Amino acid sequence: MLVIMGSGETAPTMVSTHRRLTALLPSPVRAVVLDTPYGFQENASELASRAVEYFKVSVNVDVRVAGLTRLKPSPDGIAPSSATVEKGLRAVDDAHYLFAGPGSPTYSMQQWSQTPVRELLSRKLERGGIITFASAAALTLGERTVPVYEIYKVGMDPYWNEGLGLLRELGIPASVIPHYDNAEGGSHDTRFCYLGERRLQMLESFMSSDEYVLGVDEHTGLVIDLDGETAQVVGNSTVTLRKGARQKVFESGDTFPLQELQAPSFSGDGVAASAGRSAAPDSQRSGGVAPSESAATSLLGSAESLRVSFEQAVTHGDADAAIEAVLALESEIRAWSADTLQSDERERAVAILRSMISRLGEIAVSGLREPRSVVAPFVEGLLAIRKIVRAEKRFDLSDVVRDSLL
């Protein structure tokens, strides 16, 4: 099986998918993290540790780290030992379940080219292992790969780099674009793995006539079952087959023949409607890996939702609901702690949590209810008593009531 994830590979959204995939393998599962994509980063060991923790805690699978952050000498002449490289390659070869995720596709291809990595991956698919590539690693699967950092961060004109070509070997003439529905840019277009529409169109113009773009949304995966000759969309959103202005969209839960990826039919000149649930018969859709249950697609999204719930609870004077929102956010932050996606979402979620806790402190002093609503019945009662005793000319008691209200 070849599994392509758009993002969320170490997030709560993909836990059930990893569990279902590893359950298909003999026990104990030999799982390995191929750490090359982020090997250039100073925090590479931390990212590897997060992945190990994620699989151990959330998936209940122990994973090894291949230790292949670098396979070739660095510009300063420092090179990994031959023993380290061979040990890592052997771990990749022996793995039942091979996982790789975030980082740089350019760096990955620089390190993997002219090494046994591509051959090992190809052989694993032939032997029946499972390869799960997400984010940067997913970008390398086609004949072409997008140099994301160089285009989006450095500002270079759009161009393709050479990819692994594994999809072409499977008869799929596509280049993978993960983070297909990315919306981090807000007012500017960061769809299509931060390329946006204009730059993606430029890249498409460089593709040959038989090629197309295989777009995988964030927190979504495409499970390609080579033995069953089917493909299934799992996770939260959609997979898009795009050829210029024409496209086919498959929703989460859809299973369709592998032939749809190998020779997709694009009809019409405009955007095609969703391929829908009719892409495969019900009997076919019931097999393979079941689609993941719906889940929040980002920690920040969950935090914002819980912040709103907290504010509503405070407005309605519901202390239990307010506390529940605080505890739920703390649980969400812990659940996302192993995610290898590098952003400021965790810090922003923690800031929201701290704000909620601070608000609870204020409430502990002032109370949840507006003071007038608490005091008014007592004041009104005392005023009624004062009116009665004044009518009875018992001014001494009337003065006592008055003084107690001052």
PDB file of N, CA and C in Angstrom, residues 308-319 321-323 368-369:
ATOM      1  N   VAL A 308     -14.862  30.296  22.207  1.00  0.00           N
ATOM      2  CA  VAL A 308     -16.239  30.767  22.006  1.00  0.00           C
ATOM      3  C   VAL A 308     -17.182  30.077  22.988  1.00  0.00           C
ATOM      4  N   SER A 309     -17.003  28.756  23.164  1.00  0.00           N
ATOM      5  CA  SER A 309     -17.843  28.014  24.114  1.00  0.00           C
ATOM      6  C   SER A 309     -17.669  28.544  25.528  1.00  0.00           C
ATOM      7  N   PHE A 310     -16.425  28.869  25.874  1.00  0.00           N
ATOM      8  CA  PHE A 310     -16.134  29.414  27.202  1.00  0.00           C
ATOM      9  C   PHE A 310     -16.840  30.753  27.404  1.00  0.00           C
ATOM     10  N   GLU A 311     -16.735  31.631  26.410  1.00  0.00           N
ATOM     11  CA  GLU A 311     -17.366  32.949  26.520  1.00  0.00           C
ATOM     12  C   GLU A 311     -18.882  32.827  26.630  1.00  0.00           C
ATOM     13  N   GLN A 312     -19.454  31.914  25.875  1.00  0.00           N
ATOM     14  CA  GLN A 312     -20.902  31.709  25.946  1.00  0.00           C
ATOM     15  C   GLN A 312     -21.309  31.190  27.316  1.00  0.00           C
ATOM     16  N   ALA A 313     -20.493  30.278  27.866  1.00  0.00           N
ATOM     17  CA  ALA A 313     -20.794  29.740  29.192  1.00  0.00           C
ATOM     18  C   ALA A 313     -20.751  30.839  30.248  1.00  0.00           C
ATOM     19  N   VAL A 314     -19.747  31.711  30.149  1.00  0.00           N
ATOM     20  CA  VAL A 314     -19.635  32.817  31.102  1.00  0.00           C
ATOM     21  C   VAL A 314     -20.828  33.759  30.968  1.00  0.00           C
ATOM     22  N   THR A 315     -21.201  34.060  29.734  1.00  0.00           N
ATOM     23  CA  THR A 315     -22.337  34.957  29.484  1.00  0.00           C
ATOM     24  C   THR A 315     -23.623  34.414  30.096  1.00  0.00           C
ATOM     25  N   HIS A 316     -23.787  33.094  30.017  1.00  0.00           N
ATOM     26  CA  HIS A 316     -25.013  32.471  30.528  1.00  0.00           C
ATOM     27  C   HIS A 316     -24.880  32.025  31.985  1.00  0.00           C
ATOM     28  N   GLY A 317     -23.742  32.356  32.611  1.00  0.00           N
ATOM     29  CA  GLY A 317     -23.567  32.016  34.014  1.00  0.00           C
ATOM     30  C   GLY A 317     -23.430  30.537  34.278  1.00  0.00           C
ATOM     31  N   ASP A 318     -22.931  29.777  33.302  1.00  0.00           N
ATOM     32  CA  ASP A 318     -22.806  28.328  33.436  1.00  0.00           C
ATOM     33  C   ASP A 318     -21.366  27.975  33.801  1.00  0.00           C
ATOM     34  N   ALA A 319     -21.102  27.862  35.096  1.00  0.00           N
ATOM     35  CA  ALA A 319     -19.745  27.607  35.574  1.00  0.00           C
ATOM     36  C   ALA A 319     -19.224  26.256  35.104  1.00  0.00           C
ATOM     37  N   ALA A 321     -19.967  24.530  32.418  1.00  0.00           N
ATOM     38  CA  ALA A 321     -19.634  24.565  30.996  1.00  0.00           C
ATOM     39  C   ALA A 321     -18.336  25.334  30.754  1.00  0.00           C
ATOM     40  N   ALA A 322     -18.115  26.399  31.528  1.00  0.00           N
ATOM     41  CA  ALA A 322     -16.883  27.176  31.390  1.00  0.00           C
ATOM     42  C   ALA A 322     -15.671  26.336  31.774  1.00  0.00           C
ATOM     43  N   ILE A 323     -15.786  25.619  32.882  1.00  0.00           N
ATOM     44  CA  ILE A 323     -14.689  24.750  33.318  1.00  0.00           C
ATOM     45  C   ILE A 323     -14.464  23.630  32.312  1.00  0.00           C
ATOM     46  N   LEU A 368     -20.074  34.793  38.679  1.00  0.00           N
ATOM     47  CA  LEU A 368     -20.516  34.662  37.294  1.00  0.00           C
ATOM     48  C   LEU A 368     -21.712  35.552  36.991  1.00  0.00           C
ATOM     49  N   ARG A 369     -22.569  35.754  38.009  1.00  0.00           N
ATOM     50  CA  ARG A 369     -23.806  36.510  37.785  1.00  0.00           C
ATOM     51  C   ARG A 369     -23.569  38.003  37.983  1.00  0.00           C
TER      52      ARG A 369
END
